Coordinates of C-alpha atoms in Angstrom, one line a residue:
Chain A
M1 CA 105.5 91.6 85.8
T2 CA 105.5 90.7 89.6
T3 CA 106.4 93.3 92.0
H4 CA 105.9 91.9 95.2
S5 CA 106.4 89.2 97.3
D6 CA 102.7 88.3 97.3
D7 CA 101.5 86.7 93.2
V8 CA 97.7 87.5 94.6
A9 CA 95.2 88.0 91.3
A10 CA 93.3 91.0 91.1
V11 CA 89.9 90.0 92.2
N12 CA 87.7 92.6 91.8
E13 CA 88.0 96.0 90.3
T14 CA 88.6 97.6 93.5
V15 CA 91.1 95.5 94.5
A16 CA 92.5 95.5 91.4
T17 CA 92.8 100.1 91.6
L18 CA 94.6 99.2 95.2
L19 CA 96.6 96.7 92.8
N20 CA 97.7 98.9 89.7
R21 CA 98.1 102.5 92.0
R22 CA 101.0 104.4 90.9
S23 CA 101.6 108.2 91.7
I24 CA 100.8 110.4 87.8
R25 CA 102.5 113.1 87.3
K26 CA 101.6 115.0 84.4
F27 CA 98.0 115.8 83.6
K28 CA 97.0 116.3 80.7
A29 CA 95.1 119.3 80.6
D30 CA 91.4 118.1 81.0
P31 CA 89.3 120.2 84.0
I32 CA 87.4 118.2 86.5
D33 CA 84.1 118.0 85.7
D34 CA 81.9 119.6 89.2
D35 CA 80.3 116.4 88.7
T36 CA 83.0 113.8 89.4
R37 CA 84.5 115.8 91.9
A38 CA 81.4 116.3 94.2
V39 CA 82.2 112.5 93.7
L40 CA 85.0 112.6 95.2
E41 CA 84.8 114.6 97.7
T42 CA 81.2 113.5 99.3
V43 CA 83.7 110.1 99.2
A44 CA 86.3 111.8 101.2
Q45 CA 83.2 112.5 103.3
H46 CA 82.7 109.3 103.6
A47 CA 85.0 108.5 105.4
A48 CA 85.9 106.6 109.3
S49 CA 85.8 109.9 111.2
S50 CA 87.8 109.2 114.9
Q51 CA 84.9 110.0 117.7
Y52 CA 83.3 111.2 114.4
L53 CA 84.5 114.4 115.2
N54 CA 84.8 115.4 110.5
D55 CA 87.6 117.1 112.1
W56 CA 89.6 117.7 108.8
S57 CA 88.4 119.9 106.2
A58 CA 89.7 120.4 102.6
I59 CA 90.5 123.2 101.0
R60 CA 90.4 123.5 97.1
I61 CA 93.0 125.5 95.1
S62 CA 91.4 127.0 92.1
D63 CA 93.6 129.9 91.6
P64 CA 96.4 129.8 90.2
S65 CA 98.5 132.7 92.1
I66 CA 98.2 130.1 95.3
K67 CA 99.4 127.0 93.1
A68 CA 102.4 128.6 90.9
K69 CA 103.0 128.8 95.2
F70 CA 102.2 125.0 96.2
A71 CA 104.2 124.3 92.5
E72 CA 107.2 126.8 94.4
I73 CA 107.4 125.1 97.7
G74 CA 106.8 121.6 97.0
H75 CA 110.0 122.1 94.5
Q76 CA 107.4 120.2 91.7
P77 CA 106.0 121.9 89.0
Y78 CA 102.9 120.8 87.8
I79 CA 101.6 121.4 91.5
A80 CA 100.8 123.6 89.6
E81 CA 99.4 121.7 86.5
A82 CA 97.4 120.1 87.7
P83 CA 93.3 120.4 86.6
L84 CA 92.2 119.9 90.4
L85 CA 94.2 120.3 93.3
Y86 CA 93.5 119.8 97.7
L87 CA 94.9 120.7 100.6
F88 CA 94.0 118.7 103.5
I89 CA 94.3 120.2 106.7
L90 CA 93.7 118.7 110.4
D91 CA 90.5 120.7 111.7
E92 CA 88.9 122.0 115.6
Q93 CA 88.7 124.7 114.3
R94 CA 85.1 124.3 113.1
N95 CA 84.4 121.9 116.2
A96 CA 85.9 124.7 118.4
R97 CA 83.4 127.4 116.7
I98 CA 80.9 124.8 117.2
A99 CA 81.2 124.4 121.2
E100 CA 82.0 127.9 121.3
R101 CA 78.2 128.0 120.6
K102 CA 77.3 125.4 123.2
G103 CA 79.4 127.3 125.8
V104 CA 82.4 125.8 125.4
D105 CA 85.5 127.9 126.4
T106 CA 87.6 126.9 123.7
S107 CA 91.5 129.3 125.0
S108 CA 91.3 126.9 127.5
P109 CA 94.9 124.9 128.1
D110 CA 93.0 122.1 128.8
W111 CA 90.5 121.8 125.3
G112 CA 89.7 118.3 125.2
L113 CA 90.0 119.0 120.6
A114 CA 93.1 121.2 121.3
S115 CA 95.9 118.0 123.3
S116 CA 98.1 116.0 121.3
Y117 CA 95.6 113.0 120.8
R118 CA 93.1 114.7 119.1
F119 CA 95.9 116.4 116.7
T120 CA 97.5 112.5 115.3
Q121 CA 93.5 111.2 115.4
A122 CA 92.2 115.0 112.9
Q123 CA 95.1 113.8 111.2
N124 CA 94.2 110.2 110.8
D125 CA 90.6 111.6 109.7
A126 CA 92.1 113.4 107.2
V127 CA 94.3 110.8 105.8
L128 CA 91.5 108.4 105.9
A129 CA 89.7 110.8 103.9
L130 CA 92.4 111.9 101.7
H131 CA 92.8 107.8 100.5
A132 CA 88.7 107.7 99.6
M133 CA 89.2 110.2 97.3
E134 CA 92.5 108.7 95.8
T135 CA 91.3 105.6 94.9
A136 CA 88.1 106.8 93.8
A137 CA 89.8 108.6 91.1
Y138 CA 91.8 106.0 90.9
S139 CA 88.2 103.8 89.7
L140 CA 87.3 107.2 87.7
G141 CA 90.4 106.4 84.9
L142 CA 92.0 109.7 86.8
G143 CA 95.3 109.7 88.5
C144 CA 96.6 111.6 90.7
V145 CA 99.8 112.6 93.5
I146 CA 99.9 112.5 97.6
L147 CA 102.3 115.8 97.9
G148 CA 103.8 115.6 101.0
S149 CA 106.6 117.6 100.0
L150 CA 104.0 121.1 100.8
L151 CA 105.0 121.1 103.8
N152 CA 108.1 121.7 102.3
D153 CA 106.7 125.3 103.9
I154 CA 104.2 125.2 106.1
P155 CA 103.8 128.5 108.0
E156 CA 104.0 129.5 104.2
L157 CA 101.0 126.8 103.3
I158 CA 99.6 128.5 106.6
K159 CA 99.5 132.4 105.1
L160 CA 98.2 131.1 102.1
C161 CA 95.0 130.1 102.9
H162 CA 94.6 131.6 106.1
L163 CA 94.9 128.0 107.8
P164 CA 92.8 130.1 111.4
K165 CA 94.2 129.0 115.2
Y166 CA 93.6 124.9 115.1
T167 CA 93.5 124.1 112.1
Y168 CA 96.8 122.5 110.5
P169 CA 98.4 120.9 106.1
V170 CA 98.4 117.4 106.9
L171 CA 99.2 116.6 103.1
G172 CA 98.3 117.9 98.9
L173 CA 96.5 115.9 96.9
A174 CA 96.4 116.7 92.6
I175 CA 94.3 114.8 90.8
G176 CA 93.9 115.3 86.5
K177 CA 93.9 113.0 84.0
P178 CA 97.4 110.4 83.7
D179 CA 99.6 111.9 80.7
Q180 CA 102.1 109.7 82.2
E181 CA 102.4 105.8 82.6
P182 CA 104.9 105.1 85.1
A183 CA 105.2 101.3 85.6
L184 CA 104.7 100.0 89.0
K185 CA 106.4 100.7 92.4
P186 CA 108.1 97.4 93.3
R187 CA 106.9 97.4 96.9
M188 CA 109.3 95.1 99.8
P189 CA 108.6 90.9 100.5
R190 CA 105.2 90.6 102.8
T191 CA 107.1 89.4 105.2
M192 CA 109.4 92.1 105.7
Q193 CA 106.5 94.5 106.7
F194 CA 103.5 92.5 107.7
F195 CA 104.3 90.4 112.0
E196 CA 102.4 88.0 113.8
N197 CA 101.7 88.7 117.3
Q198 CA 104.9 90.9 117.7
Y199 CA 108.0 93.1 115.9
P200 CA 110.2 91.3 115.6
A201 CA 113.0 90.9 117.9
A202 CA 116.7 93.6 117.4
D203 CA 118.8 90.3 116.9
D204 CA 116.0 87.8 114.5
A205 CA 117.6 88.6 111.1
A206 CA 115.3 86.6 109.2
S207 CA 113.0 89.7 109.2
L208 CA 115.1 91.3 107.0
D209 CA 114.8 88.6 104.6
G210 CA 114.1 88.9 100.9
L211 CA 116.4 92.4 101.2
E212 CA 118.4 92.1 99.1
E213 CA 116.3 91.3 96.5
F214 CA 114.5 93.5 96.9
D215 CA 117.4 96.0 96.6
E216 CA 118.4 94.8 93.7
T217 CA 114.9 95.1 91.7
V218 CA 114.5 98.3 92.4
H219 CA 117.7 99.2 91.7
Q220 CA 116.1 97.6 87.3
Y221 CA 113.0 100.6 88.4
Y222 CA 112.8 102.8 85.8
D223 CA 111.6 106.4 87.4
L224 CA 109.8 108.4 85.2
R225 CA 111.5 111.7 86.5
N226 CA 114.8 110.5 86.3
T227 CA 115.4 109.0 83.1
D228 CA 118.6 109.3 82.7
R229 CA 120.6 107.1 85.9
P230 CA 119.0 103.7 87.6
V231 CA 117.2 104.3 91.0
D232 CA 119.5 103.7 93.8
A233 CA 118.9 100.7 95.4
F234 CA 116.3 100.8 98.4
S235 CA 119.1 100.3 101.3
D236 CA 121.1 103.1 99.9
Q237 CA 117.6 104.9 99.0
I238 CA 117.2 104.2 102.6
A239 CA 121.2 105.4 104.3
K240 CA 121.0 108.9 102.3
V241 CA 117.7 109.9 103.5
S242 CA 118.8 109.4 106.3
T243 CA 120.8 112.9 106.5
Q244 CA 118.5 115.0 105.4
N245 CA 118.1 117.8 107.7
V246 CA 114.8 118.6 107.9
N247 CA 114.8 120.7 110.9
D248 CA 112.4 123.5 108.9
K249 CA 109.5 121.3 109.5
S250 CA 109.8 120.1 112.8
L251 CA 106.4 120.5 114.5
L252 CA 106.5 121.0 117.7
D253 CA 107.2 124.5 117.7
K254 CA 104.8 124.9 114.4
A255 CA 101.6 123.0 115.5
T256 CA 102.2 124.6 119.8
A257 CA 102.1 128.2 117.5
Q258 CA 98.9 126.8 115.5
G259 CA 96.9 126.2 119.3
F260 CA 97.8 122.3 119.8
H261 CA 99.2 120.9 122.7
L262 CA 101.3 117.6 121.9
E263 CA 102.1 117.8 125.3
K264 CA 99.3 117.4 126.5
Chain B
M1 CA 68.2 107.1 102.1
T2 CA 70.5 110.4 101.4
T3 CA 72.7 111.6 104.1
H4 CA 74.4 113.9 102.8
S5 CA 74.6 116.7 100.7
D6 CA 75.1 116.1 97.1
D7 CA 72.5 113.5 96.2
V8 CA 75.4 111.6 94.4
A9 CA 75.9 108.5 92.5
A10 CA 77.4 105.1 93.2
V11 CA 79.2 105.7 89.2
N12 CA 81.2 101.8 89.8
E13 CA 81.6 99.4 92.3
T14 CA 84.3 101.5 94.2
V15 CA 82.8 104.4 94.0
A16 CA 79.3 102.1 95.8
T17 CA 81.5 100.3 98.3
L18 CA 83.0 104.2 99.4
L19 CA 79.9 105.5 99.6
N20 CA 78.3 102.4 101.3
R21 CA 81.2 102.2 104.0
R22 CA 79.7 102.0 107.4
S23 CA 81.8 100.6 111.4
I24 CA 81.2 97.3 112.1
R25 CA 81.5 96.5 115.4
K26 CA 80.1 92.2 115.3
F27 CA 81.0 88.8 113.6
K28 CA 80.6 86.3 112.5
A29 CA 83.1 83.2 113.5
D30 CA 83.9 82.2 110.4
P31 CA 88.3 83.0 109.6
I32 CA 89.1 85.0 107.0
D33 CA 91.4 82.6 104.8
D34 CA 94.9 82.6 103.8
D35 CA 94.7 84.5 100.1
T36 CA 92.0 86.7 101.1
R37 CA 94.5 88.1 103.5
A38 CA 97.6 88.7 101.2
V39 CA 94.7 90.3 98.7
L40 CA 94.1 92.6 102.1
E41 CA 98.4 92.7 103.2
T42 CA 99.5 92.9 99.6
V43 CA 96.7 95.7 98.5
A44 CA 98.0 97.9 102.1
Q45 CA 101.6 97.0 101.0
H46 CA 100.4 99.7 97.7
A47 CA 100.0 102.2 98.7
A48 CA 101.2 105.4 98.4
S49 CA 104.8 106.2 100.7
S50 CA 106.0 109.1 101.2
Q51 CA 109.6 109.4 99.5
Y52 CA 109.2 105.7 99.3
L53 CA 110.6 104.8 102.2
N54 CA 107.7 101.4 103.1
D55 CA 108.2 103.5 107.0
W56 CA 105.5 101.5 108.7
S57 CA 104.2 97.6 109.3
A58 CA 101.6 96.4 110.6
I59 CA 101.2 93.8 113.5
R60 CA 98.8 90.8 113.0
I61 CA 97.7 89.3 116.2
S62 CA 96.6 86.1 116.7
D63 CA 96.9 85.6 119.5
P64 CA 93.7 86.0 121.7
S65 CA 95.5 86.8 125.7
I66 CA 97.2 89.4 123.0
K67 CA 92.7 90.3 121.6
A68 CA 91.1 90.1 125.0
K69 CA 94.1 92.3 126.0
F70 CA 93.4 94.8 123.1
A71 CA 90.0 94.2 123.5
E72 CA 90.0 95.0 127.2
I73 CA 92.4 98.5 126.3
G74 CA 89.9 99.6 123.9
H75 CA 87.1 99.5 126.7
Q76 CA 85.3 97.6 123.9
P77 CA 85.2 93.2 123.4
Y78 CA 84.2 92.8 119.6
I79 CA 87.7 93.5 120.0
A80 CA 88.5 90.4 121.1
E81 CA 85.8 88.3 119.0
A82 CA 87.6 89.9 115.1
P83 CA 88.3 87.2 113.7
L84 CA 91.8 89.5 111.1
L85 CA 92.8 92.3 114.1
Y86 CA 96.3 94.0 113.3
L87 CA 98.1 97.5 114.1
F88 CA 99.3 99.3 111.7
I89 CA 102.4 101.2 113.5
L90 CA 105.1 103.3 112.4
D91 CA 108.6 101.8 111.7
E92 CA 111.8 103.8 111.3
Q93 CA 113.1 100.9 112.8
R94 CA 113.6 98.9 109.7
N95 CA 115.3 101.4 108.3
A96 CA 117.3 102.3 111.2
R97 CA 118.0 98.5 110.9
I98 CA 119.1 98.6 107.2
A99 CA 120.6 102.6 106.7
E100 CA 123.5 101.1 109.9
R101 CA 123.9 98.4 107.5
K102 CA 124.9 101.3 105.2
G103 CA 127.6 102.7 107.6
V104 CA 125.0 105.4 109.0
D105 CA 124.8 106.2 113.0
T106 CA 121.1 105.9 113.5
S107 CA 121.9 106.6 117.1
S108 CA 123.2 110.6 116.4
P109 CA 119.8 113.2 117.5
D110 CA 120.5 114.3 114.0
W111 CA 119.2 111.3 112.6
G112 CA 117.2 112.8 110.2
L113 CA 114.7 108.9 110.4
A114 CA 113.9 109.9 114.0
S115 CA 112.4 113.3 112.7
S116 CA 109.6 115.3 113.8
Y117 CA 108.3 115.4 109.7
R118 CA 108.9 112.1 109.8
F119 CA 107.4 110.6 112.1
T120 CA 104.2 112.1 111.0
Q121 CA 104.8 111.7 107.6
A122 CA 105.1 107.8 109.2
Q123 CA 101.8 108.1 110.2
N124 CA 99.9 109.2 107.1
D125 CA 101.3 106.3 105.0
A126 CA 100.3 103.6 107.8
V127 CA 97.1 105.4 107.1
L128 CA 96.9 104.9 103.8
A129 CA 98.1 101.0 104.3
L130 CA 94.9 100.7 106.9
H131 CA 92.7 102.0 103.8
A132 CA 93.0 100.9 101.3
M133 CA 93.0 97.9 103.4
E134 CA 89.9 98.6 105.1
T135 CA 88.1 99.4 101.3
A136 CA 89.8 95.5 100.0
A137 CA 87.7 94.5 103.0
Y138 CA 84.2 95.9 101.9
S139 CA 85.2 95.2 98.5
L140 CA 85.8 91.5 99.2
G141 CA 82.4 91.7 101.7
L142 CA 84.0 91.8 104.4
G143 CA 83.4 94.7 107.5
C144 CA 85.7 96.4 109.5
V145 CA 86.0 99.1 112.7
I146 CA 89.3 101.3 112.7
L147 CA 90.3 101.7 116.6
G148 CA 91.5 105.1 117.6
S149 CA 90.4 102.8 121.1
L150 CA 94.1 100.9 121.8
L151 CA 95.8 104.3 122.3
N152 CA 94.0 104.6 125.2
D153 CA 97.3 102.7 126.5
I154 CA 100.6 103.2 124.9
P155 CA 101.9 102.4 126.5
E156 CA 100.6 99.1 127.6
L157 CA 100.2 98.7 123.6
I158 CA 103.9 99.0 123.0
K159 CA 104.8 97.0 126.1
L160 CA 102.9 93.6 124.4
C161 CA 103.6 94.0 120.8
H162 CA 107.5 93.8 122.1
L163 CA 107.7 97.7 119.7
P164 CA 111.5 98.4 119.5
K165 CA 112.9 101.8 119.7
Y166 CA 111.7 104.2 116.2
T167 CA 108.3 103.0 116.0
Y168 CA 104.4 103.8 117.4
P169 CA 101.4 102.2 117.6
V170 CA 98.7 104.5 114.6
L171 CA 95.5 102.5 115.1
G172 CA 93.9 99.4 114.8
L173 CA 91.5 98.1 111.8
A174 CA 89.7 94.9 113.3
I175 CA 87.9 93.0 109.7
G176 CA 85.5 90.3 109.8
K177 CA 81.9 89.3 108.1
P178 CA 79.7 91.9 109.2
D179 CA 76.8 90.3 111.5
Q180 CA 75.2 93.8 112.0
E181 CA 73.8 96.3 109.0
P182 CA 74.4 99.6 111.0
A183 CA 72.3 102.6 108.9
L184 CA 74.9 104.2 106.6
K185 CA 76.4 107.6 109.0
P186 CA 74.9 110.9 108.2
R187 CA 77.8 113.9 107.3
M188 CA 77.3 117.5 107.4
P189 CA 77.2 119.0 104.4
R190 CA 79.7 119.9 101.2
T191 CA 79.8 123.7 101.8
M192 CA 81.4 122.2 105.5
Q193 CA 83.8 121.3 105.0
F194 CA 85.9 122.0 101.6
F195 CA 86.6 125.4 100.4
E196 CA 88.7 127.2 97.9
N197 CA 91.5 128.8 98.2
Q198 CA 91.3 129.6 101.3
Y199 CA 89.5 128.4 105.7
P200 CA 86.9 130.8 106.0
A201 CA 86.7 133.7 108.2
A202 CA 85.9 134.0 111.8
D203 CA 82.8 136.1 111.5
D204 CA 81.5 133.6 108.0
A205 CA 78.4 133.0 109.5
A206 CA 77.8 130.7 105.7
S207 CA 80.2 128.4 107.0
L208 CA 78.6 127.1 109.4
D209 CA 75.4 126.6 106.9
G210 CA 73.0 122.9 107.0
L211 CA 74.5 123.2 110.3
E212 CA 71.9 123.2 112.6
E213 CA 69.3 120.6 109.8
F214 CA 73.0 118.4 110.9
D215 CA 72.5 118.6 114.0
E216 CA 68.3 116.8 113.5
T217 CA 69.6 114.3 111.9
V218 CA 72.0 113.3 113.3
H219 CA 70.3 113.9 116.5
Q220 CA 67.7 110.9 114.4
Y221 CA 70.7 108.4 113.8
Y222 CA 70.2 105.1 115.0
D223 CA 72.7 104.1 117.3
L224 CA 73.6 100.1 116.7
R225 CA 75.6 100.2 119.8
N226 CA 72.8 102.0 121.5
T227 CA 70.1 101.5 121.0
D228 CA 68.5 102.5 124.0
R229 CA 68.1 106.0 123.1
P230 CA 68.9 108.9 119.9
V231 CA 72.0 109.5 119.8
D232 CA 73.6 113.1 120.8
A233 CA 73.0 116.0 117.8
F234 CA 76.4 116.9 117.0
S235 CA 77.3 120.8 118.1
D236 CA 76.1 119.0 121.1
Q237 CA 78.7 115.3 120.3
I238 CA 81.6 118.0 120.0
A239 CA 81.0 120.3 123.1
K240 CA 80.5 116.6 124.9
V241 CA 83.9 115.5 124.0
S242 CA 85.8 119.1 124.8
T243 CA 85.3 118.3 127.3
Q244 CA 86.8 114.5 128.1
N245 CA 90.5 114.0 129.4
V246 CA 92.8 112.5 127.4
N247 CA 95.5 113.3 129.1
D248 CA 97.1 110.4 129.9
K249 CA 97.1 109.9 125.6
S250 CA 99.9 113.2 125.6
L251 CA 101.7 111.9 122.0
L252 CA 105.1 114.3 122.8
D253 CA 106.4 112.1 126.3
K254 CA 105.3 109.4 124.7
A255 CA 107.8 109.2 121.2
T256 CA 110.8 110.9 123.2
A257 CA 110.6 108.4 124.4
Q258 CA 110.8 105.9 121.3
G259 CA 113.1 107.4 120.1
F260 CA 111.5 110.5 118.1
H261 CA 112.7 114.9 118.4
L262 CA 109.6 115.8 117.4
E263 CA 111.3 119.3 118.6
K264 CA 113.1 118.6 115.3

């Protein structure tokens, strides 16, 4: 089944792994051995890092009571059952400690690593590392789901994991042996997502060419999470999410409370 | 040469690709053919996407005059010579257009997709897609460098690529056949970056165990960008970056100007 506009060939093992990625939300109970975990964590460390600051960390959640709380925050029981569970965080706290040993006053409001630029770049670095780990896991026959849902309660995450000043949660990652085989999720036509030299003008109707067909493809997709009814068309999903209240996930106040200056 | 705390084995092609990743900043002039480009772009599309919103896009820069301007913004001449060059953006503009067709008032200050939560998640999605493309490129024998330096002048990027409301630049990616062989860059001990159940306490000196040795390893690293002197120790690099002025890269005002509400 081709679910994207380009029927590209899986020219090697890595490309095949990436093209066949699908989120896994049901895991076998088998634990992940320490050697595999070492591979996954070391691979994450080798992702690119902005200005070589290595400004992210990951907290492995092995304590069943914290796992259960994560599942509660994310409203997803399978989080508690993931054999391997990480919270990736952006982390300038380690760099603050290192800078302090070199005589830098990190409590100054002008400390560079608490700026919005570093906040966004550290966030990016955490995601690069997470995706490297995710890709390695799939190549080893494991499955993953990325957990944005943990951000439903950022203050509770901060409390549970004792996240200090100059750190901030980015995403969770659950890993285990897959105990389900979801279908590959459709993707929109490539021309809707890749542009040349500039973003399409507002009156350029061609930039949405293929949306109707994509809506129909999505509507036919069979979601293992909700097997009693067809998935909404893509446009309907967008309209629905548009009206969700997300104000308790607000960034500015929470990042400020963790010591970051998003206005700088 | 082992440059990380764990001498992990490259157990398959994908893991080897990820463990051997190094930024490539000099490319051969050979163009990248359309089939390869289709693979890279389709792989990017198959990365995970928060709430299935597919809220990122990428702009391929083929116009030599824009490439030259990107190189100027990033202060890096090799940007202009990259055979394949992308600007990844977070993109709720496409979803705004789709939602409007479904009757949603996207100009309301409460429109959910302009919230800070969506801003951060769309940023994450853009980075996941970028890293999928980067990994596929390496697996095909190409090399890449991620361009955070483009964010030196966000307003100019927005202008050059006609980025509309509800979009924001995330990172650039330059791709081509490598014309240099940089050494693998050292990584800190895994125990400095991976923690269990909670972030180490401020007085837990053990969490920086291995820093001195890592400082020394970094100091011996040979950087092709600057061959006339050894690289600073890691701690010295952190201290130096701490004092950089980054205020012209401030996020809050620029994201607000693009229609996002980071306080919501």
